[in-house]
Amino acid sequence: MKKTAVVLPMVSLRTTPNSVMETQERIVDILKKNSLSVTDSRKKILRYFLESDGALAHADIEHQSGTEFDRVTIYRTLQTFVDKGIIHTIPTADNAVRYALCKDDCYAGHHHDDHVHFMCDQCGTTYCLDHITVPGISLPAGFKAQQTDLVVSGICSKCNN
Amino acid sequence: MKKTAVVLPMVSLRTTPNSVMETQERIVDILKKNSLSVTDSRKKILRYFLESDGALAHADIEHQSGTEFDRVTIYRTLQTFVDKGIIHTIPTADNAVRYALCKDDCYAGHHHDDHVHFMCDQCGTTYCLDHITVPGISLPAGFKAQQTDLVVSGICSKCNN
DNA sequence: AATATTTTGCAACATTGTTGCATTGCATTA
DNA sequence: TAATGCAATGCAACAATGTTGCAAAATATT
Ligand SMILES: [Mn+2]
Ligand SMILES: [Mn+2]
Ligand SMILES: [Zn+2]
Ligand SMILES: [Zn+2]
């Protein structure tokens, strides 16, 4: 139950109006819009997310980056991105938390990741099904829902042949 | 997969027909019905689940049991129970997998835990909402669902005053 | 009771995550 | 652009979690 609640004004994340930005520019853009100083580690880690179609676990980033930066830096960077609403976590039952980019309407302290996630049992890829929203669940009396996480597992379209 | 066909409707693991069994008897009963040898560790760990109203994490069991048995034994026992369909895992976003008793229609290799789970943000208790089933989710073309995990978090009825 | 089979404890190791602190790098202002 | 203040990083040390092989102990079977 450790939750850093930094409240900042709502800012948009992934897209910038009126231009097709280069990835590198978009990366810097996202960091600056979230009042984060632009460092090598943050740029690299954010790039991994932008260039990946699936979610990433800490270990994925650690393996991809090799010795480029410290493990601790990855942990701290991921936490910072979550706090700012740049990425969100995806619950799993396999002790490997995954992270994925948030959509525009997420901001510091307030995530809007009410979409369905899909984990492929075969290739292991975790997808954000951004356009499939989580249905409302009617709970027993006295229970108050704060957030709903829905993860479907099975075979993804790439593996399904 | 030899499952003894229980005729009575919806018999749960916690009760046995035609008698009010002592907990100890019920524990031995469950183990034997799953072709598991009856050992001290298994009896104790199963008892924790029977006497708990919420789900348990590995650490919960480790702390409760003290030095009674080895950590490794707990890991192996939990895995055995999952394999046999006695307990099921509950996915979380905090890297602390929890386990809860399965209902009767779970057996080795085939879980039927298609019910909603609830995690209280305040007291940390994880509930199985056995009577609330997970709604079907229509996926994009090519995706095939195998299992759906739905976890609601918020405030539970005990904490909600 | 003797034997065959499983389970357990232990040790050793691997992976994952956290914290404090000195050093480095970034951003701001002069 | 250079100086300065603050934030981020690397490193070390540690804690927590999870895995494996193997000998000893417990359980089930005969
Ligand atoms: Mn997502
Ligand atoms: Mn359950
Ligand atoms: Zn796949
Ligand atoms: Zn509660």
Tab-separated table of C-alpha atoms (C1' of nucleotides) and ligand atoms in Angstrom:
chain	number	residue	atom	x	y	z
A	1	MET	CA	0.000	0.000	0.000
A	2	LYS	CA	2.586	2.558	-1.002
A	3	LYS	CA	1.116	5.085	-3.294
A	4	THR	CA	2.660	8.390	-4.194
A	5	ALA	CA	-0.098	10.775	-5.047
A	6	VAL	CA	1.363	13.718	-6.904
A	7	VAL	CA	-1.371	15.892	-8.306
A	8	LEU	CA	-0.567	17.903	-11.378
A	9	PRO	CA	-2.727	19.586	-14.009
A	10	MET	CA	-3.949	17.466	-16.864
A	11	VAL	CA	-1.537	17.255	-19.763
A	12	SER	CA	-1.648	15.133	-22.854
A	13	LEU	CA	0.933	12.497	-23.504
A	14	ARG	CA	1.447	10.620	-26.677
A	15	THR	CA	0.329	12.873	-29.448
A	16	THR	CA	0.993	16.438	-30.303
A	17	PRO	CA	-1.470	18.275	-32.490
A	18	ASN	CA	-0.756	19.518	-35.990
A	19	SER	CA	2.380	17.584	-36.778
A	20	VAL	CA	3.778	14.186	-37.428
A	21	MET	CA	6.614	14.153	-34.975
A	22	GLU	CA	9.751	12.150	-35.164
A	23	THR	CA	9.986	9.564	-32.435
A	24	GLN	CA	12.848	11.349	-30.767
A	25	GLU	CA	10.904	14.599	-30.692
A	26	ARG	CA	7.840	12.866	-29.342
A	27	ILE	CA	9.917	11.350	-26.574
A	28	VAL	CA	11.298	14.696	-25.482
A	29	ASP	CA	7.847	16.164	-25.847
A	30	ILE	CA	6.275	13.621	-23.519
A	31	LEU	CA	8.975	14.081	-20.888
A	32	LYS	CA	8.757	17.858	-20.929
A	33	LYS	CA	4.980	17.915	-20.834
A	34	ASN	CA	5.217	15.842	-17.674
A	35	SER	CA	7.748	18.160	-16.074
A	36	LEU	CA	10.451	15.522	-16.199
A	37	SER	CA	14.017	16.373	-16.939
A	38	VAL	CA	15.224	14.821	-20.175
A	39	THR	CA	17.830	12.202	-19.410
A	40	ASP	CA	19.360	9.396	-21.421
A	41	SER	CA	17.737	6.645	-19.401
A	42	ARG	CA	14.290	8.130	-19.603
A	43	LYS	CA	14.570	8.687	-23.335
A	44	LYS	CA	15.759	5.142	-23.936
A	45	ILE	CA	13.164	3.503	-21.737
A	46	LEU	CA	10.358	5.594	-23.175
A	47	ARG	CA	11.546	4.658	-26.650
A	48	TYR	CA	11.247	0.978	-25.799
A	49	PHE	CA	7.596	1.525	-25.021
A	50	LEU	CA	6.901	3.620	-28.102
A	51	GLU	CA	8.527	1.077	-30.383
A	52	SER	CA	6.921	-1.969	-28.775
A	53	ASP	CA	3.447	-3.095	-29.689
A	54	GLY	CA	3.042	-4.983	-26.451
A	55	ALA	CA	3.597	-4.362	-22.796
A	56	LEU	CA	7.039	-4.588	-21.205
A	57	ALA	CA	8.215	-6.108	-17.980
A	58	HIS	CA	11.134	-4.775	-16.017
A	59	ALA	CA	13.199	-7.745	-17.148
A	60	ASP	CA	12.492	-7.017	-20.824
A	61	ILE	CA	13.966	-3.567	-20.469
A	62	GLU	CA	16.877	-4.826	-18.448
A	63	HIS	CA	17.759	-7.408	-21.077
A	64	GLN	CA	17.353	-5.061	-24.012
A	65	SER	CA	19.440	-2.321	-22.490
A	66	GLY	CA	22.268	-4.539	-21.306
A	67	THR	CA	24.683	-2.588	-19.143
A	68	GLU	CA	23.628	0.760	-20.509
A	69	PHE	CA	22.122	1.829	-17.244
A	70	ASP	CA	21.673	0.450	-13.771
A	71	ARG	CA	18.824	-1.836	-12.729
A	72	VAL	CA	17.900	0.611	-10.032
A	73	THR	CA	17.508	3.341	-12.610
A	74	ILE	CA	15.019	1.196	-14.500
A	75	TYR	CA	12.973	0.628	-11.367
A	76	ARG	CA	12.954	4.308	-10.539
A	77	THR	CA	12.168	5.355	-14.080
A	78	LEU	CA	9.237	2.954	-14.363
A	79	GLN	CA	7.881	4.198	-11.039
A	80	THR	CA	8.244	7.795	-12.170
A	81	PHE	CA	6.414	7.056	-15.414
A	82	VAL	CA	3.596	5.358	-13.530
A	83	ASP	CA	3.330	8.275	-11.102
A	84	LYS	CA	3.114	10.707	-13.994
A	85	GLY	CA	0.539	8.674	-15.857
A	86	ILE	CA	2.809	7.897	-18.800
A	87	ILE	CA	2.546	4.149	-18.327
A	88	HIS	CA	0.251	1.860	-16.367
A	89	THR	CA	0.702	-1.539	-14.800
A	90	ILE	CA	-1.052	-4.697	-15.884
A	91	PRO	CA	-1.878	-7.264	-13.203
A	92	THR	CA	-0.775	-10.832	-13.797
A	93	ALA	CA	-0.682	-14.054	-11.855
A	94	ASP	CA	2.892	-14.886	-12.779
A	95	ASN	CA	4.824	-12.471	-10.608
A	96	ALA	CA	5.944	-10.352	-13.506
A	97	VAL	CA	4.291	-6.954	-13.534
A	98	ARG	CA	4.063	-5.495	-17.009
A	99	TYR	CA	3.877	-1.892	-18.071
A	100	ALA	CA	2.266	-0.274	-21.080
A	101	LEU	CA	1.824	3.229	-22.410
A	102	CYS	CA	-1.180	5.118	-21.190
A	103	LYS	CA	-3.545	6.931	-23.430
A	104	ASP	CA	-3.902	10.658	-23.490
A	105	ASP	CA	-6.447	10.973	-20.740
A	106	CYS	CA	-4.140	9.625	-18.081
A	107	TYR	CA	-2.267	12.106	-16.002
A	108	ALA	CA	-0.401	12.250	-12.737
A	109	GLY	CA	-2.274	10.448	-10.011
A	110	HIS	CA	-5.231	9.562	-12.180
A	111	HIS	CA	-5.091	6.652	-14.569
A	112	HIS	CA	-7.819	5.868	-17.082
A	113	ASP	CA	-6.711	2.403	-18.025
A	114	ASP	CA	-10.176	0.944	-17.963
A	115	HIS	CA	-9.560	-1.160	-21.019
A	116	VAL	CA	-9.150	-4.894	-21.432
A	117	HIS	CA	-5.714	-6.508	-21.560
A	118	PHE	CA	-4.819	-9.659	-23.401
A	119	MET	CA	-1.935	-11.985	-22.670
A	120	CYS	CA	-0.978	-14.553	-25.285
A	121	ASP	CA	-0.234	-17.935	-23.748
A	122	GLN	CA	1.952	-18.827	-26.706
A	123	CYS	CA	4.162	-15.830	-27.546
A	124	GLY	CA	3.780	-14.129	-24.183
A	125	THR	CA	2.886	-10.767	-25.696
A	126	THR	CA	0.618	-8.571	-23.609
A	127	TYR	CA	-1.707	-6.293	-25.531
A	128	CYS	CA	-3.693	-3.247	-24.526
A	129	LEU	CA	-7.104	-3.584	-26.143
A	130	ASP	CA	-7.659	0.139	-25.856
A	131	HIS	CA	-11.029	0.131	-27.576
A	132	ILE	CA	-12.542	-2.623	-25.448
A	133	THR	CA	-13.708	-1.168	-22.186
A	134	VAL	CA	-14.173	-3.059	-18.970
A	135	PRO	CA	-17.854	-3.692	-18.206
A	136	GLY	CA	-19.326	-2.417	-14.979
A	137	ILE	CA	-19.628	-5.020	-12.251
A	138	SER	CA	-22.416	-4.952	-9.690
A	139	LEU	CA	-20.941	-5.802	-6.325
A	140	PRO	CA	-22.492	-7.082	-3.099
A	141	ALA	CA	-23.897	-4.521	-0.697
A	142	GLY	CA	-21.229	-2.507	1.070
A	143	PHE	CA	-18.552	-3.008	-1.539
A	144	LYS	CA	-17.391	0.069	-3.387
A	145	ALA	CA	-15.453	-0.301	-6.620
A	146	GLN	CA	-12.507	1.948	-7.210
A	147	GLN	CA	-10.855	0.235	-10.152
A	148	THR	CA	-11.479	-2.819	-12.304
A	149	ASP	CA	-8.729	-4.829	-13.967
A	150	LEU	CA	-9.687	-7.316	-16.638
A	151	VAL	CA	-7.093	-9.558	-18.239
A	152	VAL	CA	-7.978	-12.117	-20.867
A	153	SER	CA	-5.468	-14.829	-21.699
A	154	GLY	CA	-5.446	-17.108	-24.690
A	155	ILE	CA	-4.045	-17.093	-28.227
A	156	CYS	CA	-3.374	-13.835	-30.005
A	157	SER	CA	-4.043	-13.075	-33.661
A	158	LYS	CA	-0.399	-13.514	-34.636
A	159	CYS	CA	-0.167	-16.972	-33.093
A	160	ASN	CA	-3.628	-18.073	-34.221
A	161	ASN	CA	-3.116	-19.890	-37.530
B	1	MET	CA	-9.121	-36.985	-14.705
B	2	LYS	CA	-11.327	-39.118	-12.523
B	3	LYS	CA	-13.753	-36.866	-10.844
B	4	THR	CA	-16.174	-38.453	-8.462
B	5	ALA	CA	-19.520	-37.251	-9.725
B	6	VAL	CA	-21.272	-35.511	-6.863
B	7	VAL	CA	-24.983	-35.608	-7.494
B	8	LEU	CA	-26.069	-32.841	-5.185
B	9	PRO	CA	-26.140	-29.373	-6.721
B	10	MET	CA	-23.250	-26.968	-6.132
B	11	VAL	CA	-21.446	-28.801	-3.397
B	12	SER	CA	-18.573	-26.705	-2.198
B	13	LEU	CA	-15.243	-27.962	-0.960
B	14	ARG	CA	-16.078	-26.718	2.471
B	15	THR	CA	-18.998	-29.016	3.095
B	16	THR	CA	-19.505	-32.728	2.777
B	17	PRO	CA	-22.938	-34.228	2.232
B	18	ASN	CA	-24.926	-35.909	4.999
B	19	SER	CA	-22.785	-34.801	7.873
B	20	VAL	CA	-21.282	-31.828	9.554
B	21	MET	CA	-17.647	-32.759	9.397
B	22	GLU	CA	-15.045	-31.547	11.751
B	23	THR	CA	-12.527	-29.312	10.078
B	24	GLN	CA	-9.790	-31.839	10.569
B	25	GLU	CA	-11.824	-34.536	8.883
B	26	ARG	CA	-12.713	-32.263	6.027
B	27	ILE	CA	-9.051	-31.480	5.500
B	28	VAL	CA	-8.098	-35.137	5.289
B	29	ASP	CA	-11.093	-35.707	3.075
B	30	ILE	CA	-10.000	-33.071	0.565
B	31	LEU	CA	-6.456	-34.363	0.453
B	32	LYS	CA	-7.491	-37.957	-0.057
B	33	LYS	CA	-10.047	-37.104	-2.710
B	34	ASN	CA	-7.221	-35.448	-4.608
B	35	SER	CA	-4.920	-38.455	-4.266
B	36	LEU	CA	-2.526	-36.533	-2.081
B	37	SER	CA	-0.740	-38.112	0.816
B	38	VAL	CA	-1.794	-36.617	4.110
B	39	THR	CA	1.130	-34.754	5.625
B	40	ASP	CA	1.433	-32.224	8.414
B	41	SER	CA	2.357	-29.345	6.122
B	42	ARG	CA	-0.504	-29.982	3.751
B	43	LYS	CA	-3.002	-30.246	6.569
B	44	LYS	CA	-1.800	-27.040	8.190
B	45	ILE	CA	-1.710	-25.046	4.988
B	46	LEU	CA	-5.105	-26.294	3.895
B	47	ARG	CA	-6.446	-25.363	7.305
B	48	TYR	CA	-5.253	-21.792	6.853
B	49	PHE	CA	-7.346	-21.557	3.729
B	50	LEU	CA	-10.413	-23.155	5.282
B	51	GLU	CA	-10.283	-20.843	8.268
B	52	SER	CA	-9.590	-17.687	6.306
B	53	ASP	CA	-12.380	-15.696	4.703
B	54	GLY	CA	-10.004	-14.070	2.255
B	55	ALA	CA	-7.245	-15.138	-0.064
B	56	LEU	CA	-3.731	-15.831	1.166
B	57	ALA	CA	-0.344	-14.915	-0.224
B	58	HIS	CA	2.714	-17.060	0.252
B	59	ALA	CA	4.033	-14.555	2.769
B	60	ASP	CA	0.849	-14.763	4.844
B	61	ILE	CA	1.315	-18.473	5.292
B	62	GLU	CA	5.001	-18.100	5.970
B	63	HIS	CA	4.399	-15.555	8.713
B	64	GLN	CA	1.559	-17.487	10.322
B	65	SER	CA	3.431	-20.743	10.395
B	66	GLY	CA	6.697	-19.359	11.700
B	67	THR	CA	9.394	-22.001	11.614
B	68	GLU	CA	6.954	-24.888	11.572
B	69	PHE	CA	7.920	-25.864	8.082
B	70	ASP	CA	10.311	-24.722	5.425
B	71	ARG	CA	9.606	-21.963	2.925
B	72	VAL	CA	10.271	-24.366	0.102
B	73	THR	CA	7.615	-26.690	1.410
B	74	ILE	CA	5.093	-23.874	1.274
B	75	TYR	CA	5.982	-23.115	-2.328
B	76	ARG	CA	5.689	-26.741	-3.293
B	77	THR	CA	2.476	-27.289	-1.389
B	78	LEU	CA	0.811	-24.265	-2.960
B	79	GLN	CA	1.880	-25.437	-6.401
B	80	THR	CA	0.537	-28.917	-5.695
B	81	PHE	CA	-2.794	-27.507	-4.543
B	82	VAL	CA	-3.044	-25.378	-7.680
B	83	ASP	CA	-2.219	-28.358	-9.874
B	84	LYS	CA	-4.896	-30.417	-8.191
B	85	GLY	CA	-7.511	-27.699	-8.428
B	86	ILE	CA	-7.800	-27.202	-4.683
B	87	ILE	CA	-6.800	-23.548	-4.829
B	88	HIS	CA	-6.509	-20.987	-7.602
B	89	THR	CA	-4.342	-17.929	-8.106
B	90	ILE	CA	-5.564	-14.361	-8.208
B	91	PRO	CA	-3.646	-11.925	-10.411
B	92	THR	CA	-2.565	-8.647	-8.887
B	93	ALA	CA	-0.556	-5.658	-9.967
B	94	ASP	CA	1.653	-5.659	-6.897
B	95	ASN	CA	3.745	-8.757	-7.479
B	96	ALA	CA	2.120	-10.672	-4.668
B	97	VAL	CA	0.152	-13.566	-6.074
B	98	ARG	CA	-2.681	-14.665	-3.821
B	99	TYR	CA	-4.349	-18.007	-3.531
B	100	ALA	CA	-7.896	-18.954	-2.629
B	101	LEU	CA	-9.912	-22.142	-2.324
B	102	CYS	CA	-11.551	-23.412	-5.447
B	103	LYS	CA	-15.092	-24.599	-5.636
B	104	ASP	CA	-16.014	-28.184	-6.296
B	105	ASP	CA	-16.087	-27.975	-10.035
B	106	CYS	CA	-12.366	-27.382	-10.225
B	107	TYR	CA	-10.175	-30.386	-10.654
B	108	ALA	CA	-6.653	-31.205	-11.750
B	109	GLY	CA	-5.726	-29.272	-14.846
B	110	HIS	CA	-9.076	-27.563	-15.205
B	111	HIS	CA	-9.978	-24.569	-13.082
B	112	HIS	CA	-13.415	-22.976	-13.082
B	113	ASP	CA	-12.550	-19.816	-11.246
B	114	ASP	CA	-14.554	-17.614	-13.564
B	115	HIS	CA	-15.761	-15.437	-10.734
B	116	VAL	CA	-14.922	-11.877	-9.815
B	117	HIS	CA	-12.286	-11.060	-7.192
B	118	PHE	CA	-12.234	-8.044	-4.955
B	119	MET	CA	-9.220	-6.495	-3.267
B	120	CYS	CA	-9.797	-3.998	-0.474
B	121	ASP	CA	-7.451	-1.025	-0.743
B	122	GLN	CA	-7.796	-0.405	2.968
B	123	CYS	CA	-7.538	-3.717	4.811
B	124	GLY	CA	-5.866	-5.594	1.974
B	125	THR	CA	-8.279	-8.517	2.115
B	126	THR	CA	-8.880	-10.304	-1.160
B	127	TYR	CA	-12.336	-11.829	-1.598
B	128	CYS	CA	-13.688	-14.421	-3.978
B	129	LEU	CA	-17.073	-13.178	-5.146
B	130	ASP	CA	-18.106	-16.687	-6.068
B	131	HIS	CA	-21.592	-15.760	-7.163
B	132	ILE	CA	-20.540	-12.950	-9.493
B	133	THR	CA	-19.383	-14.397	-12.789
B	134	VAL	CA	-17.047	-12.741	-15.215
B	135	PRO	CA	-18.877	-11.377	-18.264
B	136	GLY	CA	-17.898	-12.582	-21.696
B	137	ILE	CA	-15.624	-10.231	-23.589
B	138	SER	CA	-15.771	-9.915	-27.357
B	139	LEU	CA	-12.238	-9.761	-28.661
B	140	PRO	CA	-10.779	-8.447	-31.922
B	141	ALA	CA	-10.648	-10.883	-34.841
B	142	GLY	CA	-8.055	-13.602	-34.439
B	143	PHE	CA	-7.923	-13.472	-30.679
B	144	LYS	CA	-9.116	-16.526	-28.835
B	145	ALA	CA	-9.933	-16.289	-25.143
B	146	GLN	CA	-8.863	-19.080	-22.887
B	147	GLN	CA	-9.375	-17.491	-19.490
B	148	THR	CA	-10.602	-14.199	-18.115
B	149	ASP	CA	-9.429	-12.693	-14.843
B	150	LEU	CA	-11.385	-9.821	-13.384
B	151	VAL	CA	-10.221	-8.097	-10.221
B	152	VAL	CA	-12.084	-5.171	-8.721
B	153	SER	CA	-10.336	-3.041	-6.139
B	154	GLY	CA	-11.886	-0.561	-3.765
B	155	ILE	CA	-13.368	-0.578	-0.266
B	156	CYS	CA	-14.882	-3.746	1.157
B	157	SER	CA	-18.038	-3.979	3.230
B	158	LYS	CA	-16.120	-4.283	6.491
B	159	CYS	CA	-14.111	-1.120	5.888
B	160	ASN	CA	-17.016	0.822	4.411
B	161	ASN	CA	-18.562	2.740	7.329
C	1	DA	C1'	6.563	-55.001	9.761
C	2	DA	C1'	9.102	-54.401	5.582
C	3	DT	C1'	9.339	-52.036	1.421
C	4	DA	C1'	8.396	-48.685	-2.130
C	5	DT	C1'	7.169	-44.133	-3.008
C	6	DT	C1'	6.548	-39.194	-1.727
C	7	DT	C1'	7.478	-35.444	0.786
C	8	DT	C1'	10.389	-32.629	3.389
C	9	DG	C1'	14.401	-29.844	5.012
C	10	DC	C1'	18.511	-27.951	3.859
C	11	DA	C1'	21.868	-25.685	1.189
C	12	DA	C1'	22.984	-23.204	-2.519
C	13	DC	C1'	21.663	-20.272	-5.913
C	14	DA	C1'	18.835	-17.012	-8.992
C	15	DT	C1'	15.716	-13.281	-9.589
C	16	DT	C1'	13.402	-9.289	-8.148
C	17	DG	C1'	12.962	-5.178	-5.551
C	18	DT	C1'	14.498	-1.388	-1.999
C	19	DT	C1'	17.348	2.151	0.292
C	20	DG	C1'	21.218	5.532	1.440
C	21	DC	C1'	24.645	8.214	-0.263
C	22	DA	C1'	28.282	10.209	-3.129
C	23	DT	C1'	28.728	11.604	-7.853
C	24	DT	C1'	27.019	13.060	-12.124
C	25	DG	C1'	24.111	15.451	-15.222
C	26	DC	C1'	20.291	18.617	-16.284
C	27	DA	C1'	17.988	23.002	-16.114
C	28	DT	C1'	17.881	27.661	-14.738
C	29	DT	C1'	19.645	32.051	-14.125
C	30	DA	C1'	23.140	35.436	-14.262
D	1	DT	C1'	28.281	30.657	-21.913
D	2	DA	C1'	29.495	29.793	-17.266
D	3	DA	C1'	28.128	29.283	-12.664
D	4	DT	C1'	24.803	27.340	-9.618
D	5	DG	C1'	21.039	24.534	-7.457
D	6	DC	C1'	18.523	20.574	-7.759
D	7	DA	C1'	17.321	16.150	-9.576
D	8	DA	C1'	18.825	11.769	-11.462
D	9	DT	C1'	22.104	8.185	-11.592
D	10	DG	C1'	25.416	4.507	-10.189
D	11	DC	C1'	27.011	1.817	-6.724
D	12	DA	C1'	26.902	-0.964	-2.738
D	13	DA	C1'	24.536	-3.287	0.481
D	14	DC	C1'	20.555	-5.441	1.679
D	15	DA	C1'	15.757	-7.677	1.725
D	16	DA	C1'	12.304	-10.441	-0.277
D	17	DT	C1'	10.872	-13.873	-3.333
D	18	DG	C1'	11.414	-17.993	-5.943
D	19	DT	C1'	13.974	-22.398	-7.832
D	20	DT	C1'	16.669	-26.732	-7.857
D	21	DG	C1'	19.250	-31.045	-6.341
D	22	DC	C1'	19.769	-34.248	-3.016
D	23	DA	C1'	19.806	-36.815	1.345
D	24	DA	C1'	16.775	-37.744	5.202
D	25	DA	C1'	12.267	-38.413	6.894
D	26	DA	C1'	7.505	-39.444	6.510
D	27	DT	C1'	3.765	-41.690	4.207
D	28	DA	C1'	1.455	-45.276	1.657
D	29	DT	C1'	1.462	-49.980	0.128
D	30	DT	C1'	2.370	-54.768	0.426
E	1	MN	MN	-3.251	-1.094	-21.140
E	2	MN	MN	-11.521	-16.895	-6.267
E	3	ZN	ZN	0.787	-14.636	-29.420
E	4	ZN	ZN	-11.449	-3.928	3.711
